[in-house]
Short mmCIF file of C-alpha atoms and ligand atoms in Angstrom, two decimals:
data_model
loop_
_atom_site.label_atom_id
_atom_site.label_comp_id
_atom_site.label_asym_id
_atom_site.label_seq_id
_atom_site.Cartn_x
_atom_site.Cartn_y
_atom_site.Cartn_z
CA UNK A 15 -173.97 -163.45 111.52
CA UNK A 16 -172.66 -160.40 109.76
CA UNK A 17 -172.88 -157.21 111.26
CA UNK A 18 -171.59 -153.41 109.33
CA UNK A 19 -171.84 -150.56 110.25
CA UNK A 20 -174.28 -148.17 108.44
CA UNK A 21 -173.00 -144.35 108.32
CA UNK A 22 -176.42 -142.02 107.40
CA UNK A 23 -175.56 -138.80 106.69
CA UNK A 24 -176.86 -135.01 106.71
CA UNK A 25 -179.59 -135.02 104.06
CA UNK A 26 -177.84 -131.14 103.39
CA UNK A 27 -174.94 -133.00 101.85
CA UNK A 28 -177.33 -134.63 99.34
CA UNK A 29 -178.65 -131.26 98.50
CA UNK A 30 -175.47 -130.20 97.36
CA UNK A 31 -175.85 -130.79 93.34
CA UNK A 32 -172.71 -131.04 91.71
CA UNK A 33 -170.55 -130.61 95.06
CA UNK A 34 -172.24 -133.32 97.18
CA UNK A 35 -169.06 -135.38 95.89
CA UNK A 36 -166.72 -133.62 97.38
CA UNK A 37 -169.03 -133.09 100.79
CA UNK A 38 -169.18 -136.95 100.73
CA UNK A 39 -165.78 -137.40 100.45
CA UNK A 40 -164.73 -135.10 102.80
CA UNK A 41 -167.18 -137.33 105.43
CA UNK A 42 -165.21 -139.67 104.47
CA UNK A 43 -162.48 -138.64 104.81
CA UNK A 44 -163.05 -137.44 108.59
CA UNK A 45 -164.53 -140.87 109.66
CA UNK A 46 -161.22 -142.67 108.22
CA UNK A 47 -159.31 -139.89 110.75
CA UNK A 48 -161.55 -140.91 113.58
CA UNK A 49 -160.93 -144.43 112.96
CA UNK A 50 -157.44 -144.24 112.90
CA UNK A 51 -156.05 -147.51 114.80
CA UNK A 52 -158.84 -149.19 114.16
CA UNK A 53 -158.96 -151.42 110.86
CA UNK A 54 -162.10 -150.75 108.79
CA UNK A 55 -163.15 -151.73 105.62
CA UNK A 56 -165.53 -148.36 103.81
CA UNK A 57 -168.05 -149.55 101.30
CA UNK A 58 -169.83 -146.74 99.37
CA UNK A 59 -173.29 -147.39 98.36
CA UNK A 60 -175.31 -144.82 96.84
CA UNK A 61 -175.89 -141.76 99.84
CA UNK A 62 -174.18 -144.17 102.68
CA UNK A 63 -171.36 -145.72 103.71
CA UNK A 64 -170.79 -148.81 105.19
CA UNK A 65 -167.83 -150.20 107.24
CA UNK A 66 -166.78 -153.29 108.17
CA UNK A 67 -164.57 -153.67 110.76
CA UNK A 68 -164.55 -156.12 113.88
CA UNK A 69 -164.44 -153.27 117.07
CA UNK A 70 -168.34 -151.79 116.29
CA UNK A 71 -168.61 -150.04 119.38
CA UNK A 72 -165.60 -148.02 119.63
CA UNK A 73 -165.95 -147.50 116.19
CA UNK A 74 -169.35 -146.39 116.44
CA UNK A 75 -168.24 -144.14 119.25
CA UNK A 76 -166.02 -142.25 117.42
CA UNK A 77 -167.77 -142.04 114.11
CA UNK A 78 -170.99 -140.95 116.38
CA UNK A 79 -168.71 -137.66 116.78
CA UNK A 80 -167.83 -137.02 113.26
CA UNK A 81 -170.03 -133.45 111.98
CA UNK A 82 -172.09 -134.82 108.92
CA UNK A 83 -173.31 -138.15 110.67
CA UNK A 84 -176.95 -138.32 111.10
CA UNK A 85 -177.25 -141.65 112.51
CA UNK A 86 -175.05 -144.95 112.66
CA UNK A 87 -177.10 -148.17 112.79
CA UNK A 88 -175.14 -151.50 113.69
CA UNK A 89 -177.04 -153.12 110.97
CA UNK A 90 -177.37 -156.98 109.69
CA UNK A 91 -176.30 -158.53 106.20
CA UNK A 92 -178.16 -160.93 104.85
CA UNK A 93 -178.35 -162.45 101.12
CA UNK A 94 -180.61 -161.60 98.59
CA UNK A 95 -183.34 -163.75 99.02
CA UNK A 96 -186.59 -163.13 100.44
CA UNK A 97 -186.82 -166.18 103.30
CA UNK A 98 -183.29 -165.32 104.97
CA UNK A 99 -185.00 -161.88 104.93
CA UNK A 100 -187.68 -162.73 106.91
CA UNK A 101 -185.87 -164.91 109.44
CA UNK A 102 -183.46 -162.37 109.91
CA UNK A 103 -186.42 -160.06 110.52
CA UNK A 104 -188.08 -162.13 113.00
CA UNK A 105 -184.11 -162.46 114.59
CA UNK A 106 -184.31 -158.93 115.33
CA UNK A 107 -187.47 -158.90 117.14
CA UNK A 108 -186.68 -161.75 119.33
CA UNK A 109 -184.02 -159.38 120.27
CA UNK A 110 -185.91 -155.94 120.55
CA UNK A 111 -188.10 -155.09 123.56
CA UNK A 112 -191.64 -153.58 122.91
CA UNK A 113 -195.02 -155.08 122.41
CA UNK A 114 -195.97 -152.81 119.28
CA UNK A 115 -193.90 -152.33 116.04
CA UNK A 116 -193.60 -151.47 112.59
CA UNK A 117 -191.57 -153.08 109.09
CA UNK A 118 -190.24 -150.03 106.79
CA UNK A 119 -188.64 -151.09 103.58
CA UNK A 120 -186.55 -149.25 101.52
CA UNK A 121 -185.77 -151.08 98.16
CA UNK A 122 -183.18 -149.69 95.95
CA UNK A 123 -182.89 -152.77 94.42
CA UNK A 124 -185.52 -152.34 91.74
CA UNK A 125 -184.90 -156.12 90.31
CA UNK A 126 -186.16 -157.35 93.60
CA UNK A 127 -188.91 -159.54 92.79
CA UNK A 128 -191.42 -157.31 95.62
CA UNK A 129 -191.87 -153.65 96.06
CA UNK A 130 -191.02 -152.29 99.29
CA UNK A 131 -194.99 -151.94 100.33
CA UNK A 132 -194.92 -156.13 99.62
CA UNK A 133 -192.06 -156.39 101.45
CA UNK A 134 -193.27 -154.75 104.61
CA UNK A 135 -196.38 -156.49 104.37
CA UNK A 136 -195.18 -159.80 104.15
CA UNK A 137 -192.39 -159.47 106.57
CA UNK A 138 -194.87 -157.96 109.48
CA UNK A 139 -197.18 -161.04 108.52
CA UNK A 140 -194.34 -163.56 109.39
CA UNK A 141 -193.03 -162.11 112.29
CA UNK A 142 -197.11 -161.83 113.71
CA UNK A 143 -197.47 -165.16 113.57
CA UNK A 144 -193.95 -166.36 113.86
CA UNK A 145 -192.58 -164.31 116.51
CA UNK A 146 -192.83 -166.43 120.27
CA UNK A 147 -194.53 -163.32 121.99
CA UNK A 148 -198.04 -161.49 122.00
CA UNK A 149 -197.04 -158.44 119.26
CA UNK A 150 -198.92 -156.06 117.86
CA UNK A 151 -198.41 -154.02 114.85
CA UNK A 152 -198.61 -150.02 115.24
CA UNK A 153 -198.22 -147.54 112.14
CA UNK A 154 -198.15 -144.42 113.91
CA UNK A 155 -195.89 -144.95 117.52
CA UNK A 156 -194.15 -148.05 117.23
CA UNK A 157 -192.14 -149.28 119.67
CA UNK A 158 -190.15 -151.42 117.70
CA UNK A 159 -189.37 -150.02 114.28
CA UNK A 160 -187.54 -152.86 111.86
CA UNK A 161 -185.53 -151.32 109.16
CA UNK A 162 -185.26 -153.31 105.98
CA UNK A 163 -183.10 -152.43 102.86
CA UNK A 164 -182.35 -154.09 100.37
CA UNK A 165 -179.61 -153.07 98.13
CA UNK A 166 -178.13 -154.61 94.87
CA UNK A 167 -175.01 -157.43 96.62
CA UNK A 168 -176.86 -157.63 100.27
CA UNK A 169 -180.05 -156.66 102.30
CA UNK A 170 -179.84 -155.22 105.83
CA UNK A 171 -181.87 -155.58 108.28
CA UNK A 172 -181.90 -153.35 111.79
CA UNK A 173 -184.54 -151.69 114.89
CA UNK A 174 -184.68 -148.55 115.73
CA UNK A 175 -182.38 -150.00 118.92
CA UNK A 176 -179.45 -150.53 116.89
CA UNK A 177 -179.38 -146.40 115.97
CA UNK A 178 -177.16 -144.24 117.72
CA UNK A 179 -177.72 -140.68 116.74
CA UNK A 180 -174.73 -138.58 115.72
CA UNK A 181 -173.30 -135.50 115.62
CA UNK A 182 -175.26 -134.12 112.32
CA UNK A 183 -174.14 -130.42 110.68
CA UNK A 184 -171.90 -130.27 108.13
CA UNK A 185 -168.64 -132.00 107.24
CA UNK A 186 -165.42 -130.69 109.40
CA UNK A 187 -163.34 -128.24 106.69
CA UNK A 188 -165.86 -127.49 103.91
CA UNK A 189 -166.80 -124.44 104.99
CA UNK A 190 -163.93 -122.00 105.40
CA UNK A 191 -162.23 -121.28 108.71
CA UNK A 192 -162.77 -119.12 111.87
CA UNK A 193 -160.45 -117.78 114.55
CA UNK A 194 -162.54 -118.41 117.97
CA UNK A 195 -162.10 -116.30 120.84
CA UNK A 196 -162.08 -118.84 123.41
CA UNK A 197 -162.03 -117.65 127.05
CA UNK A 198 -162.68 -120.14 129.74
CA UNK A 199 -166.49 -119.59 130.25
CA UNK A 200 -169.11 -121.58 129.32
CA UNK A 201 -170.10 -119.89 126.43
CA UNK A 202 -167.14 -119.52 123.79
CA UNK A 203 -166.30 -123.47 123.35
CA UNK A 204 -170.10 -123.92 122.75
CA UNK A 205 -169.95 -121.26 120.00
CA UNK A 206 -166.83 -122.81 118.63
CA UNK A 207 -168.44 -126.33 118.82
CA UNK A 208 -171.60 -125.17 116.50
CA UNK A 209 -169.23 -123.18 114.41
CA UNK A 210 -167.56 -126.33 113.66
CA UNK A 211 -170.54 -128.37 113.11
CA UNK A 212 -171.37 -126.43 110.22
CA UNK A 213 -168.00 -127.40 108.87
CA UNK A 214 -166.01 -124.26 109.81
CA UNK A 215 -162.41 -125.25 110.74
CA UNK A 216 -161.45 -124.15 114.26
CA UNK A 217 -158.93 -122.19 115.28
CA UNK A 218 -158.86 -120.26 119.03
CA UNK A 219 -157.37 -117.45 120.72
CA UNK A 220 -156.85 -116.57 124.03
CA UNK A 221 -155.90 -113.35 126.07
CA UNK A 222 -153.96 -114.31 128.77
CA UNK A 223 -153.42 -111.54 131.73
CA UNK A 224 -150.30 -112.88 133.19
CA UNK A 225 -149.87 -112.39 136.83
CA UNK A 226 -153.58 -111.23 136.78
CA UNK A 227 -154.76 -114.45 135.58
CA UNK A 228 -153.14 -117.35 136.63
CA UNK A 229 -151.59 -120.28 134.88
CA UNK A 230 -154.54 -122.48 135.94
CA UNK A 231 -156.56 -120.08 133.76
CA UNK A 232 -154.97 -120.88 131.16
CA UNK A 233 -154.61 -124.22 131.47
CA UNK A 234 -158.40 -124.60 131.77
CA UNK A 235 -158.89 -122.85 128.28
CA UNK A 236 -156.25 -125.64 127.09
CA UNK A 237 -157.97 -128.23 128.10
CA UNK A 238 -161.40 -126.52 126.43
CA UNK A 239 -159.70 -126.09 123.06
CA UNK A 240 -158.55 -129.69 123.94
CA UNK A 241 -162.08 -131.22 124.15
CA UNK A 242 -163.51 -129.22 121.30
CA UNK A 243 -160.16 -130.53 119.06
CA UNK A 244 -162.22 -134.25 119.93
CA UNK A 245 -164.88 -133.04 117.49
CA UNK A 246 -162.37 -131.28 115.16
CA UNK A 247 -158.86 -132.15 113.97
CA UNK A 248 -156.43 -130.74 115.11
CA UNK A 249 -156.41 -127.47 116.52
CA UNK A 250 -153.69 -124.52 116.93
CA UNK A 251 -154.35 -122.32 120.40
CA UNK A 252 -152.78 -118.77 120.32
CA UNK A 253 -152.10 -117.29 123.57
CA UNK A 254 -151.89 -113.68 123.51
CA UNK A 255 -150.25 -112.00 126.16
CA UNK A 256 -152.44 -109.26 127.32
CA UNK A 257 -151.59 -107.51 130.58
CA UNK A 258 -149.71 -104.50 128.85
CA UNK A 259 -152.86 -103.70 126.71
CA UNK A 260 -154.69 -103.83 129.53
CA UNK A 261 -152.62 -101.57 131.43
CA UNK A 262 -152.50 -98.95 129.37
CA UNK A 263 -155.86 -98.82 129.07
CA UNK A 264 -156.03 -98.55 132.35
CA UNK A 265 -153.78 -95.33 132.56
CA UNK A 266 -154.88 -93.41 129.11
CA UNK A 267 -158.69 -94.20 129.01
CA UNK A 268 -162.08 -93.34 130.50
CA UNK A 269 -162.86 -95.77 133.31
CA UNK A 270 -166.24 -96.82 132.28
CA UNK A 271 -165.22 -97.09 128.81
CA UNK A 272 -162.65 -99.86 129.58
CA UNK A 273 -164.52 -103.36 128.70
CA UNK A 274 -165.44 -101.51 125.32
CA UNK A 275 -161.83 -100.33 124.29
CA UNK A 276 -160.24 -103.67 125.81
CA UNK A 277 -162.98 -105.90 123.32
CA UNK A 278 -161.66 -103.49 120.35
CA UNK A 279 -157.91 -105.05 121.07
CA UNK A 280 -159.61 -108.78 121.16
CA UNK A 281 -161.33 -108.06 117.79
CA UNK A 282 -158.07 -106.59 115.92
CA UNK A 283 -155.38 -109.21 117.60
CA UNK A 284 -158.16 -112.16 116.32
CA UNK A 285 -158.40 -110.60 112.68
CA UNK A 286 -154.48 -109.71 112.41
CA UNK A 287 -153.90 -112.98 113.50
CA UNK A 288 -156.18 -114.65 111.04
CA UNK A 289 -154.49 -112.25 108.00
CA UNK A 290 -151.02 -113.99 109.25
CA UNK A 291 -152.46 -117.65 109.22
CA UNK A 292 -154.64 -117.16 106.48
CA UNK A 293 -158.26 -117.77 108.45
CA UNK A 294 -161.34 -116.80 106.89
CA UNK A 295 -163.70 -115.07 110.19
CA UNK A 296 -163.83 -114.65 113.87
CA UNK A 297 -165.92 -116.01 116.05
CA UNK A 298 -167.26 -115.21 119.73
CA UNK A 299 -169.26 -116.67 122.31
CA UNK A 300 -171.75 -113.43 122.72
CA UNK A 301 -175.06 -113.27 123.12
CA UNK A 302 -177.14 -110.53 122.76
CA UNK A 303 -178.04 -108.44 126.34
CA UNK A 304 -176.00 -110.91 128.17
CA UNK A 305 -173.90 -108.69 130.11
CA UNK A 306 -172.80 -104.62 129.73
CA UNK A 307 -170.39 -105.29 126.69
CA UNK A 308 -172.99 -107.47 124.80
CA UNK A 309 -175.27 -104.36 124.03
CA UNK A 310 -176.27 -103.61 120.40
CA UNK A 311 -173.99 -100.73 121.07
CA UNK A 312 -171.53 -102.54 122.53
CA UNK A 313 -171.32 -105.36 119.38
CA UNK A 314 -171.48 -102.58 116.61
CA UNK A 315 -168.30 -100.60 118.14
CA UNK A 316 -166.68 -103.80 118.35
CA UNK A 317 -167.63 -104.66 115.23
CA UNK A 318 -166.06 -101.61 114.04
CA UNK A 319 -162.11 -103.38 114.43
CA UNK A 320 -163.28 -106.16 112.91
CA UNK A 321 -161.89 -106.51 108.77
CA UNK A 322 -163.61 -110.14 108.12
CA UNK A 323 -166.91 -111.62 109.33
CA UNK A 324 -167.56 -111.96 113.39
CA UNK A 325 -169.35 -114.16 113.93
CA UNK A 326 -171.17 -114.95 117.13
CA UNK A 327 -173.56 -118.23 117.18
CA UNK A 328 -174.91 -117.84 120.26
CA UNK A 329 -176.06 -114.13 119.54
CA UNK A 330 -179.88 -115.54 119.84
CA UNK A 331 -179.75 -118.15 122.75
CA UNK A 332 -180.22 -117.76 126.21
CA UNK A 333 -178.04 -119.14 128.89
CA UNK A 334 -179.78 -122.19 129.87
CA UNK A 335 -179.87 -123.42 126.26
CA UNK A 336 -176.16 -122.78 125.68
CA UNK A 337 -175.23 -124.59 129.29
CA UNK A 338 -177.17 -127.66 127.74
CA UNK A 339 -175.25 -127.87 125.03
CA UNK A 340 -172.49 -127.11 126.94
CA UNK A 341 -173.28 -130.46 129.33
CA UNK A 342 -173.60 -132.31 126.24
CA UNK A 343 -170.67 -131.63 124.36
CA UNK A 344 -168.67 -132.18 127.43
CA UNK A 345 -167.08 -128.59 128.00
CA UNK A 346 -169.67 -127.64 130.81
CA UNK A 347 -167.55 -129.34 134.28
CA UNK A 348 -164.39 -128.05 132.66
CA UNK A 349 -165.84 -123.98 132.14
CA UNK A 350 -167.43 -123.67 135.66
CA UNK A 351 -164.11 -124.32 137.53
CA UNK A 352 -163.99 -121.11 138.50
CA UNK A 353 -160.60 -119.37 137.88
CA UNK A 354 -160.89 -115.68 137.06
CA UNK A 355 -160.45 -114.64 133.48
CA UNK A 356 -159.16 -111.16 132.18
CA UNK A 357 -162.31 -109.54 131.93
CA UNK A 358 -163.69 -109.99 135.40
CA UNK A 359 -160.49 -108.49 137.06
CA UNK A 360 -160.74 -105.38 134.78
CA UNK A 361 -164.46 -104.72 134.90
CA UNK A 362 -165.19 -100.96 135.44
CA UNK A 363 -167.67 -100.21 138.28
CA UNK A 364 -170.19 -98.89 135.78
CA UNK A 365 -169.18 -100.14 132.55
CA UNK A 366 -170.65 -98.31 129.51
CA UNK A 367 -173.77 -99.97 127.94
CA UNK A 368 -174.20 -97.79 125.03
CA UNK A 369 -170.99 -96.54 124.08
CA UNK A 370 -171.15 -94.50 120.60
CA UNK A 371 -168.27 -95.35 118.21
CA UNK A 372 -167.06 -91.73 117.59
CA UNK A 373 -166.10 -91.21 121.49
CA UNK A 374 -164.72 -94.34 121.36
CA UNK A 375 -162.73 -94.02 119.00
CA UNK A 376 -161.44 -90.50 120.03
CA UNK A 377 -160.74 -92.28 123.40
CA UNK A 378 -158.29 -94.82 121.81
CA UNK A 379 -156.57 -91.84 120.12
CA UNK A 380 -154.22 -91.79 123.46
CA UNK A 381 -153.42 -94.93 122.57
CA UNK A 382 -150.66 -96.40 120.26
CA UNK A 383 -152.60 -99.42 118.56
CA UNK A 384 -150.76 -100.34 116.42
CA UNK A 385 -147.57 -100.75 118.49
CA UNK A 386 -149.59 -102.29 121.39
CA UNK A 387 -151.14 -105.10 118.26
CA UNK A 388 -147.86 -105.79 117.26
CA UNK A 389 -146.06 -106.32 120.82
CA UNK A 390 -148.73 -108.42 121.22
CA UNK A 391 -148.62 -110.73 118.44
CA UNK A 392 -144.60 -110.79 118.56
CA UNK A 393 -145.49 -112.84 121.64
CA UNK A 394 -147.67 -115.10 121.36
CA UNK A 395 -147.08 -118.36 122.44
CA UNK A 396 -148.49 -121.77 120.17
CA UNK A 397 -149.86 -124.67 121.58
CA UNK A 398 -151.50 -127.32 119.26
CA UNK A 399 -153.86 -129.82 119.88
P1 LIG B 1 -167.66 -116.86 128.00
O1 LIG B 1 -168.57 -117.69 128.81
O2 LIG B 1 -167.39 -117.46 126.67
O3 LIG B 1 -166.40 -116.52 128.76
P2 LIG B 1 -168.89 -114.45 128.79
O4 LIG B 1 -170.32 -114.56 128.95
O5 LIG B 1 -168.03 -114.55 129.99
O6 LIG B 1 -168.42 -115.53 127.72
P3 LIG B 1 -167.49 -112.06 128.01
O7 LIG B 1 -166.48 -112.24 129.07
O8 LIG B 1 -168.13 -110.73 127.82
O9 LIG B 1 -168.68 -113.08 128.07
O10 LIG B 1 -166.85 -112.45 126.66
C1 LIG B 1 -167.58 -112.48 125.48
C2 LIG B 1 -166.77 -113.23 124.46
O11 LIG B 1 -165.50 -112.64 124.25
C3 LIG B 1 -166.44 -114.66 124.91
O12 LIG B 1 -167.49 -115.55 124.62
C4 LIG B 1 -165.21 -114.94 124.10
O13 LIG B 1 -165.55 -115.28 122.77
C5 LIG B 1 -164.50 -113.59 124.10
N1 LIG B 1 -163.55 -113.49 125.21
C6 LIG B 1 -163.72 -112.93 126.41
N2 LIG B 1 -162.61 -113.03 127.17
C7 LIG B 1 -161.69 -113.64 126.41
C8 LIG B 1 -160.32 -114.05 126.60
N3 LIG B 1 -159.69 -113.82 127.74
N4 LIG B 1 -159.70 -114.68 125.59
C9 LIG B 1 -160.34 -114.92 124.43
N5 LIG B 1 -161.61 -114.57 124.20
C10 LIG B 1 -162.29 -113.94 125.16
MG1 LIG B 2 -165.84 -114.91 129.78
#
């Protein structure tokens, strides 16, 4: 018995025109980086790949994580011939579980000698009167749905049991790159995670408020740019030390316009550090109304440091959706430990909710930006992943 592994992937690659090439080989690409360790033979037939390789379900693991993967399907090779088709069929179903079910063909084999409607037809005959159980066929809400293809060398035959689904979005690295502000909630990884899965290429920063925060704190936000790098490749963490921008804040500035100013110094250190390392955007985890900062008012002033897109994924989700997807990526355990971060030991009593960029920005005149940017970014320290 001969089982591959079939790779489906995003029907947006296919959509692609004269580029899906390079999206497909980029996939490609990724899964072979996944695999690494693991030896895998890659066959490349028309929109999918299949791989041979003899450790299917770590492999299927791992490639079950790789953006651009709609589905992987542990699927059956048989020979081109119509009767090992139909045992193999009847194979599966012995296997499956379910009392109704369903034969889809899909023939891009056009020298076949039957169409794919024949095929189906035929197949769900044999197995109805073949198959050693009461079965019933079901068009509409099958419980068992057999896959056949059959392709120019080989046919395949799987159920809808032998699919896992995967990760889906867009191949990791063809779509430019983002700086992430990741803090150590629940939110940021989450909006770096769908940032990536449209194919944006990670990169995170984090304000660290040394003695304010401690080095557990940052520890935790290594470990979340850790588990987001298992859905990436690698990824580069800058830790900017942040206390003395903070402090002087503190001293020159409005209380209740703190948060506001202190967000202004997040958006500039993220976009001078992506003009140094050559990164496309920022990203952030806000969403709109969540808290003071997260205003209208609040976005468009800090908008106003920004000199490249900011994004912000989550700007349209509420909380209960982004902890799902926080559960399911696996960042969720790791974000609620609950170690302060900068922002919660700085929070004015009543922060500003609509601050208006002109007295902000007379505010920060006290201040010496620039210097305060630059001491900053002298000392960052690098951690990859
Ligand atoms: P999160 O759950 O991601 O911490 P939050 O709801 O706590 O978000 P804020 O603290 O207002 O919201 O932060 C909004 C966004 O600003 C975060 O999602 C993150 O992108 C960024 N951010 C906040 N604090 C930091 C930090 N210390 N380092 C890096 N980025 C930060
Ligand atoms: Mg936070």
């Amino acid at each position: 018995m001969k089982e591959l592994i079939l790779v489906k992937y995003a029907p947006e690659i296919f959509l692609k025109g004269l580029n899906k090439g390079k999206f497909e080989r980029k996939l490609r690409d990724n899964i072979g980086k996944k695999l690494e360790g693991i030896k895998a033979e890659f066959i490349h037939d028309s929109g999918r790949y299949f791989i041979r390789t003899d450790e299917v379900e770590e492999s299927i693991n791992r490639i079950k994580k790789v953006f651009g993967v709609l589905e992987v399907c542990l699927v059956r090779e048989v020979e081109i011939d119509f009767a090992a088709i139909k045992d193999e069929a009847l194979q599966k179903m012995k296997e499956a579980k379910g009392s109704t079910f369903k034969v889809v063909t899909n023939r891009a084999n056009k020298k076949f000698e039957l169409n794919s409607m024949e095929v189906s037809r035929e197949v769900g005959a044999y197995v109805l009167t073949n198959l050693d159980r009461e079965i019933n066929v079901d068009v509409k809400t099958p419980e068992i749905l057999l896959n056949i293809e059959i392709r120019n060398n080989y046919a395949y035959v799987w159920s809808n049991n032998d699919i896992t689904k995967g990760a889906a979005g867009m191949p990791y690295g063809t779509n430019g790159s983002t700086m992430l502000m990741l803090s150590g909630g629940i939110d940021s990884p989450v909006a770096g995670y769908l940032m990536a899965k449209r194919g944006v290429e990670l990169n995170c920063v984090y304000y660290h408020s040394h003695p304010y925060t401690s080095e557990r704190a940052k520890d935790k936000v290594k470990e979340l740019a850790k588990i987001l790098s298992e859905y990436t490749e690698k990824i580069t963490l800058y830790i900017v030390p942040f206390t003395d921008i903070q402090m002087e804040i503190i001293d020159k500035c409005r209380e209740d316009e703190l948060t506001i100013i202190m967000r202004r110094f997040m958006m500039r250190i993220a976009c001078n550090l992506s003009e140094k390392y050559g990164i496309n955007s920022v990203s952030t985890g806000e969403s709109i109304g969540q808290v003071a900062s997260q205003t209208m008012d609040g976005l468009i002033v800090s908008d106003d440091c920004a000199d490249r897109p900011a994004f912000r994924p989550l700007i349209a989700m509420d909380k209960t959706d982004i902890m799902e997807i926080a559960r399911k990526i696996g960042t969720y355990e790791t974000s609620i430990l609950p170690y302060e971060d900068c922002c919660t030991i700085f929070v004015p009593k009543h922060p500003k909710t609509n601050p208006k960029l002109n007295e902000i920005r007379k505010e920060e005149e006290k201040l010496n930006i620039n210097e305060l940017v630059e001491k900053a970014i002298d000392n960052i320290e690098i951690v990859n992943f």
